[in-house]
Coordinates of C-alpha atoms and ligand atoms in Angstrom, one line a residue:
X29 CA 80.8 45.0 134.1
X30 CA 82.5 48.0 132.0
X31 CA 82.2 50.0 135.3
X32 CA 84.4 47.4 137.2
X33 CA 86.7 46.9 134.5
X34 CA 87.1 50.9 134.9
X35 CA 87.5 50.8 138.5
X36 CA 90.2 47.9 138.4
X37 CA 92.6 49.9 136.0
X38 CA 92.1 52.8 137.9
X39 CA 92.7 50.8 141.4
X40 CA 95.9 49.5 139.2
X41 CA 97.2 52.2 138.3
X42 CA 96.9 54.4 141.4
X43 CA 99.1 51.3 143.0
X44 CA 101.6 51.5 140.6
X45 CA 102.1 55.3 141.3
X46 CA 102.3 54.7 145.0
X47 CA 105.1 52.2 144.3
X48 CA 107.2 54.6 142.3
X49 CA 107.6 58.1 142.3
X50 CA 108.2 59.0 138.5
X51 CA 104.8 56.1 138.4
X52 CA 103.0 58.8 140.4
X53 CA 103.7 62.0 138.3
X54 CA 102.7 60.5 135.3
X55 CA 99.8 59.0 136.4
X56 CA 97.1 61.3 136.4
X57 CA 97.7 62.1 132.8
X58 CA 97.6 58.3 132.0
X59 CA 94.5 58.2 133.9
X60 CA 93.0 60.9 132.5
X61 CA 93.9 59.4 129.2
X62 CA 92.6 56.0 130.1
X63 CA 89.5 57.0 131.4
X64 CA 88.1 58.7 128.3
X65 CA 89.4 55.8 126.0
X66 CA 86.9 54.1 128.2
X67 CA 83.9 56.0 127.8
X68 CA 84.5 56.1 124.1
X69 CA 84.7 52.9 124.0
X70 CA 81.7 52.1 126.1
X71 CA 79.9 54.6 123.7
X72 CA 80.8 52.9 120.9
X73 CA 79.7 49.6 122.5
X74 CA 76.4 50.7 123.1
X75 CA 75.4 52.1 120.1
X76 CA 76.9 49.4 117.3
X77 CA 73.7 48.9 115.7
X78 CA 73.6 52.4 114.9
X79 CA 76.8 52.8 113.1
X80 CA 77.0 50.0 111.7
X81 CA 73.9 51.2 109.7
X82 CA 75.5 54.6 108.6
X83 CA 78.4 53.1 107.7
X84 CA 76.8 50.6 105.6
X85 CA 75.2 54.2 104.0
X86 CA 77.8 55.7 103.2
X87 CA 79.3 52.5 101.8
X88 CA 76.6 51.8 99.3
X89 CA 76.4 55.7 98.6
X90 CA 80.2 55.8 97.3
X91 CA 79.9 52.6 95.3
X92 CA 76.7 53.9 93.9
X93 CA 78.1 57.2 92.4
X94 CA 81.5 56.2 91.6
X95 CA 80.3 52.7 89.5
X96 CA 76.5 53.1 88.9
X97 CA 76.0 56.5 87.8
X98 CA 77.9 56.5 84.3
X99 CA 76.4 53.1 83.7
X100 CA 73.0 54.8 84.0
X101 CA 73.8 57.8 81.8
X102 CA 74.7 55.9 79.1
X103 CA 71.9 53.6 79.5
X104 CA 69.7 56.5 79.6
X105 CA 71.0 57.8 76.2
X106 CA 70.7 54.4 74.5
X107 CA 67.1 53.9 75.4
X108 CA 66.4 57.7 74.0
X109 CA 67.7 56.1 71.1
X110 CA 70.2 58.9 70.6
X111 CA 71.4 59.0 66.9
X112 CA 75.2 57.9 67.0
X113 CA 77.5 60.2 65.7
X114 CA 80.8 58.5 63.7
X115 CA 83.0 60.3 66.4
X116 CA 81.3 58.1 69.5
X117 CA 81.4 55.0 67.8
X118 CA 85.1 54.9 67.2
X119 CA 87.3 53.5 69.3
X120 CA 87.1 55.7 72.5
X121 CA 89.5 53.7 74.3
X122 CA 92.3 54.2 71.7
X123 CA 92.5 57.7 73.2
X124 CA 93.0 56.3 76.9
X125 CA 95.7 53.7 75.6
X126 CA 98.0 56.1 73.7
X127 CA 100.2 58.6 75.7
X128 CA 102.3 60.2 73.1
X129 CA 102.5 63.6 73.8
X130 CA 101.3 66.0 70.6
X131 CA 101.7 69.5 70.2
X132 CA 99.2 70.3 67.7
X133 CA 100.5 74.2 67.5
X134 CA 103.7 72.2 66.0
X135 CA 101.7 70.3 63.6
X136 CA 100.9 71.1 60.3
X137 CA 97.7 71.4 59.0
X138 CA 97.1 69.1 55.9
X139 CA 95.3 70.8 53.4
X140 CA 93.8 68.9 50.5
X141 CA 96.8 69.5 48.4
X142 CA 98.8 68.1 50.4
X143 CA 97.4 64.8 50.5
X144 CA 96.5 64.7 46.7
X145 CA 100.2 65.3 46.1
X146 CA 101.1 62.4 47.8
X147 CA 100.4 59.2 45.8
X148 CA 100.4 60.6 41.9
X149 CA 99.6 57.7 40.1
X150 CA 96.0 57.8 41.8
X151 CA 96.0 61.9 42.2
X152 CA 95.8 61.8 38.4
X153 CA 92.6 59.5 37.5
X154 CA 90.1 59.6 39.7
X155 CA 86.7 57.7 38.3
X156 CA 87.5 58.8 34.9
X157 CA 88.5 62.1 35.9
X158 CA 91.7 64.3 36.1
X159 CA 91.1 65.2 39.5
X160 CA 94.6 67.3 40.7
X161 CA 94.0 69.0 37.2
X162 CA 93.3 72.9 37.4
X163 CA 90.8 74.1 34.7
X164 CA 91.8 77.8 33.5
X165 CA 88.9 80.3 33.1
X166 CA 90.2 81.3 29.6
X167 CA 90.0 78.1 28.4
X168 CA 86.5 77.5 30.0
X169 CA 85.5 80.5 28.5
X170 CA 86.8 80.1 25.0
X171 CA 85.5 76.6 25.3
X172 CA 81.8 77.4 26.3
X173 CA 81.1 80.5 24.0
X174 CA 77.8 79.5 24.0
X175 CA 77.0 79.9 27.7
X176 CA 77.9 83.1 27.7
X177 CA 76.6 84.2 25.2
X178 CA 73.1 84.9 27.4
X179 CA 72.4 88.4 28.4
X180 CA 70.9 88.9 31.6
X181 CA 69.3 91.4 33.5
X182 CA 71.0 93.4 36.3
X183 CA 71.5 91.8 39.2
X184 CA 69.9 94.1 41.6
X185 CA 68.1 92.3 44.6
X186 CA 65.4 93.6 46.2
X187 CA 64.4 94.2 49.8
X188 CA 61.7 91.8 50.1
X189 CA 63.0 88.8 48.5
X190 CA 61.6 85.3 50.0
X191 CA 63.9 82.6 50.7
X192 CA 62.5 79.3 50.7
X193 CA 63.9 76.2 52.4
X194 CA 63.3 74.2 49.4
X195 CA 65.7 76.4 47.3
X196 CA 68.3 73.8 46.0
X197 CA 70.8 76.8 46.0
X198 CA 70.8 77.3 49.4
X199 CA 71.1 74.2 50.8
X200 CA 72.9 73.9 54.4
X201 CA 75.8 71.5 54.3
X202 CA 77.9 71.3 57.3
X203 CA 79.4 68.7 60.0
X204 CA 75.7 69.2 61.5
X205 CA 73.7 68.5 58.0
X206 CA 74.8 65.7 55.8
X207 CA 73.5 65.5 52.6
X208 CA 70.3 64.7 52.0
X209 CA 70.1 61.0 51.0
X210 CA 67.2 62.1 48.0
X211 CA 69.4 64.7 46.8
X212 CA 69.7 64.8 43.1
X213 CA 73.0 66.4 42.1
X214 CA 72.7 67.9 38.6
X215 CA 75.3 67.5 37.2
X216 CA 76.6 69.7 33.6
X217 CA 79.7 69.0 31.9
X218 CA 82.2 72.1 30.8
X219 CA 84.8 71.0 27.7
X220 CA 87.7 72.2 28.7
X221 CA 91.4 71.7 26.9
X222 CA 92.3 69.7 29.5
X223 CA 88.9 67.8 29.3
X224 CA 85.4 67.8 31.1
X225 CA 85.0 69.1 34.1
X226 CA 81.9 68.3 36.1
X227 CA 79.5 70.6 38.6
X228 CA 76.1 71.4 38.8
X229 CA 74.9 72.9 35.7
X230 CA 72.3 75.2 37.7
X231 CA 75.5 77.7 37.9
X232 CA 77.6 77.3 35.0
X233 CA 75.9 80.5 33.8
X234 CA 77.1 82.0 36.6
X235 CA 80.2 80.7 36.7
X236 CA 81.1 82.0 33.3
X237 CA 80.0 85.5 34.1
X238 CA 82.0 85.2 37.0
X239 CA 85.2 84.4 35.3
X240 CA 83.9 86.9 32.8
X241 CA 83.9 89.7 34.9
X242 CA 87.5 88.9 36.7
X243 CA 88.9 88.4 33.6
X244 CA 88.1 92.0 32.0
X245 CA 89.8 93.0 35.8
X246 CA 92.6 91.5 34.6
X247 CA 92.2 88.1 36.4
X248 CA 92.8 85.1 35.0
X249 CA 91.0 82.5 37.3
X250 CA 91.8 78.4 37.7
X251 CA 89.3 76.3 39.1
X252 CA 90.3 73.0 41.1
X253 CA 88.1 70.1 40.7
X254 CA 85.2 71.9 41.4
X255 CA 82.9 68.1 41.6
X256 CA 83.7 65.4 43.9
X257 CA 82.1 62.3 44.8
X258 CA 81.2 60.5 47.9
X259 CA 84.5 58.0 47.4
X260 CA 86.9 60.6 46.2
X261 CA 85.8 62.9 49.6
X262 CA 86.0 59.9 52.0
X263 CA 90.1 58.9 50.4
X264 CA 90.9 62.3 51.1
X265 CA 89.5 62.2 54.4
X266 CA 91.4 59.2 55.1
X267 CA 94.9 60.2 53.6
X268 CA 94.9 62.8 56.1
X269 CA 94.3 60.5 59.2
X270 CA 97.0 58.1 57.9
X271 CA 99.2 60.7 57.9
X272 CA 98.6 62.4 61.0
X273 CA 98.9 58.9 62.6
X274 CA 102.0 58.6 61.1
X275 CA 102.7 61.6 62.8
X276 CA 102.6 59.4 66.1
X277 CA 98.9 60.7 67.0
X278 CA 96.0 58.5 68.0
X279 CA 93.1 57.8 65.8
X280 CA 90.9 59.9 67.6
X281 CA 93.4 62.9 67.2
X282 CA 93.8 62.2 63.9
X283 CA 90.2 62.0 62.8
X284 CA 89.6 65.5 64.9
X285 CA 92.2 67.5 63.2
X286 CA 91.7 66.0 59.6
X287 CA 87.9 66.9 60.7
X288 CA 88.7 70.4 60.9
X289 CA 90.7 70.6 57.1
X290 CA 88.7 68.6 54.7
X291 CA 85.2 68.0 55.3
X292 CA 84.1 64.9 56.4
X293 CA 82.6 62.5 53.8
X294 CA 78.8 62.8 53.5
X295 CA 79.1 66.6 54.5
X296 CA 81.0 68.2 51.7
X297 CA 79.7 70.9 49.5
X298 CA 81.8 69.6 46.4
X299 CA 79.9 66.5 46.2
X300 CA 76.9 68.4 45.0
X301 CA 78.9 70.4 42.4
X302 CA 77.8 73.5 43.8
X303 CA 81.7 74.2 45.4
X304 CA 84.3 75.9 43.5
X305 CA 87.8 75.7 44.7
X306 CA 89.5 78.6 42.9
X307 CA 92.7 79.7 42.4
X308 CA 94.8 82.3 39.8
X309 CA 97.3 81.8 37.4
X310 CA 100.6 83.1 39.8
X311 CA 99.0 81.7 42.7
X312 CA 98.2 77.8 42.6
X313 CA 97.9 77.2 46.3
X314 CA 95.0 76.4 48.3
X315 CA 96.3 78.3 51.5
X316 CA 95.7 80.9 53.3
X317 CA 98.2 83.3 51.0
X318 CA 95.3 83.5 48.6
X319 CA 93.5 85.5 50.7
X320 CA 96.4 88.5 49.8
X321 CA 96.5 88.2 46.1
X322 CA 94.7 90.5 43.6
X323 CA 91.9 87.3 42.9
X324 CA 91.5 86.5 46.3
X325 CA 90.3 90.1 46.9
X326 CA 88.4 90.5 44.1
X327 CA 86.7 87.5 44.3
X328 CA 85.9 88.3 48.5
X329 CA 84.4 91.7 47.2
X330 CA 82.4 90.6 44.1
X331 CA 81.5 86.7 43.6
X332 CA 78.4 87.2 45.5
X333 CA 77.5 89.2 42.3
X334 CA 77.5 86.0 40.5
X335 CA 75.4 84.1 43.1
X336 CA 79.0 83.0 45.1
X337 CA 80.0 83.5 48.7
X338 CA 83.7 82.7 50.3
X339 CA 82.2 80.0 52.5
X340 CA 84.4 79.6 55.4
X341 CA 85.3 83.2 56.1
X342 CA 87.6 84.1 58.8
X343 CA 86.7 84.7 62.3
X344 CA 83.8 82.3 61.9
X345 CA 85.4 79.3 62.2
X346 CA 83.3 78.6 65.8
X347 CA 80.2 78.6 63.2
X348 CA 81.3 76.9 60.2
X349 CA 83.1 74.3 61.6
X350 CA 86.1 74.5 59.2
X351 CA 89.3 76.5 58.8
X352 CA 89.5 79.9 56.8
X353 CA 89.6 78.7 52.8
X354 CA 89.6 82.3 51.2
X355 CA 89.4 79.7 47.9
X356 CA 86.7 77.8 48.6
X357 CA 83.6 79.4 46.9
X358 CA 79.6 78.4 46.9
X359 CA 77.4 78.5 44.9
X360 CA 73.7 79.9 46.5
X361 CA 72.5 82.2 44.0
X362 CA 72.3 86.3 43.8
X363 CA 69.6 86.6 46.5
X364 CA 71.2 84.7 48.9
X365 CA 74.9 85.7 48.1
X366 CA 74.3 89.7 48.3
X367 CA 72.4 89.5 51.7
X368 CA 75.6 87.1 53.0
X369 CA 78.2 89.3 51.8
X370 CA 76.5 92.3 52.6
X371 CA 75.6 91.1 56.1
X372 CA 79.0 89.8 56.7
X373 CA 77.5 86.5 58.0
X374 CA 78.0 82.7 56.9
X375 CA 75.4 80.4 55.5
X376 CA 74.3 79.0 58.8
X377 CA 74.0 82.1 60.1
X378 CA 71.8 82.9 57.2
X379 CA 70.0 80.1 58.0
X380 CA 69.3 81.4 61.5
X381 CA 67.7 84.9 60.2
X382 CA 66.0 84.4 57.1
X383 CA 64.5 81.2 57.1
Ligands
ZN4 ZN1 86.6 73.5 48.5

């Protein structure tokens, strides 16, 4: 049958070229042409079955891995029972919806001052406590006379000191470790002129020395609410994502860049009073300037005397997790703080090598 069809259109067209001239140059191409749309198409008939099934394979292959398989990955992670981090259960989508263009080398980093600036009335009492106040180290000092009156040994460490992981004073706090939910912050109260102040009492021996020390360097020290709770940490946190979002930038945005400033709530070393924010008399700021000023260097060289390292150093930001603070100070005891500062390295690092 598809051979007579083939010999009729042939038969056709070879009369059609014999009736006209121009007919019978262009005929052997049409031919040609129509002959092998033939076979194809005789090929094609004969063997439907067959691709019919591979193109039904390669349909169910493409739906397969462009619907199915990120379905399946996040059912796979779900049944592992994957511990859910805050940053996956917000509101993924709000990223997708919002277009606004943000050129976060443009935008200013909020530091905490910034935000505790912005509403006075609640910047001044905080849960009882003056929390924008700054607590001179001369006033501590005059104040608690009796702490330092202690003598202590030198301070020298020696080489084959153990570290334990139950140390309170070492304890890691970062985006990775929350805080324990049995730890028991210890909290001592310093009299100051301006009144208490709150942190752990473990290091208020230490801390006085501390000042001591920069104060006969000709240093007058301020300390910035060295203690902060859970709910004071989390309406910092938040300030800053309200006003990045005011900024026009999605939630998600927000949340990552206020991430990197303040520590998110649950992770912050100030909530177990073992933090010191510090500043000096000329120099108020918590910024980077610190860094350049006669405290900021002496503190950098010789806190870790005292049992203090400069926590979130620079060039280890990949690390920590949080910005250079050359004014944020932690408290992990003489052991710990020489071979940090000596070593150069950061607290997880320490973490990594010694325990
Ligand atoms: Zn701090």
């Amino acid at each position: 049958m598809k051979k007579s069809a083939e010999e009729q259109l042939k038969l056709k067209l070879q009369q059609a070229g014999n009736k006209n001239r121009l007919c019978g140059v262009l005929i052997e191409p049409i031919l040609a042409i129509s002959m092998r749309f033939f076979r194809v198409f005789s090929y094609l008939k004969g063997n439907v079955k067959r691709f019919f099934m591979l193109a039904m394979t390669f349909f169910l292959f493409a739906v397969y891995s462009s619907f199915s398989f990120p379905i399946f990955i996040r059912g796979d992670k779900e049944a592992q029972g994957e511990t859910k981090d805050v940053m996956s259960e917000a509101p993924q989508d709000i990223m997708l919806a919002e277009e606004v263009e943000i050129n976060l080398e443009e935008i200013e980093l909020l530091d905490d001052a910034d935000v505790l600036m912005e509403d006075e009335q609640y910047a001044e009492t905080s849960h009882g406590m003056d929390i924008v106040a700054r607590y001179s180290a001369l006033d501590i000092l005059e104040s608690n006379q009796s702490y330092t009156s202690l003598e202590k040994p030198s301070k020298e460490v020696s080489g084959d000191y153990e570290f334990s992981e139950d140390d309170w004073r070492i304890v890691l706090i970062n985006k990775q470790n929350s805080i324990p939910d049995d730890y028991e912050v210890k909290l001592g109260v310093i009299n100051t002129i301006k009144g208490p102040m709150q942190c752990d009492e473990r290091i208020i021996n230490d801390m006085l020395d501390m000042f001591k020390a920069a104060q006969e360097e000709g240093i007058v020290l301020e300390v910035c609410s060295p203690y902060r709770d859970f709910e004071y940490q989390q309406m910092l946190f938040n300030r800053k994502i309200k006003r990045y979002m005011n900024k026009g930038m999605s939630y998600m945005e927000a949340y990552k860049l206020s991430n990197q400033v303040v520590t998110v709530p649950g992770a912050s070393e100030h909530q177990l009073g073992l933090a010191l924010d510090l500043v000096t008399t000329d120099y108020v700021d918590l910024d980077q300037g610190f860094a350049d000023t006669d405290a900021g260097k002496w503190l950098a060289a010789n806190s870790y005397r005292y049992g203090f390292i400069l926590r979130y150093p620079l060039g280890k930001e990949y690390i920590t997790g949080i910005e250079y603070e050359p004014w944020h100070f932690r408290y992990v005891g003489v052991e710990a703080a020489t071979v940090i500062t000596q070593q150069g390295i950061t607290l997880e690092e320490f973490w990594e090598d010694y325990l």
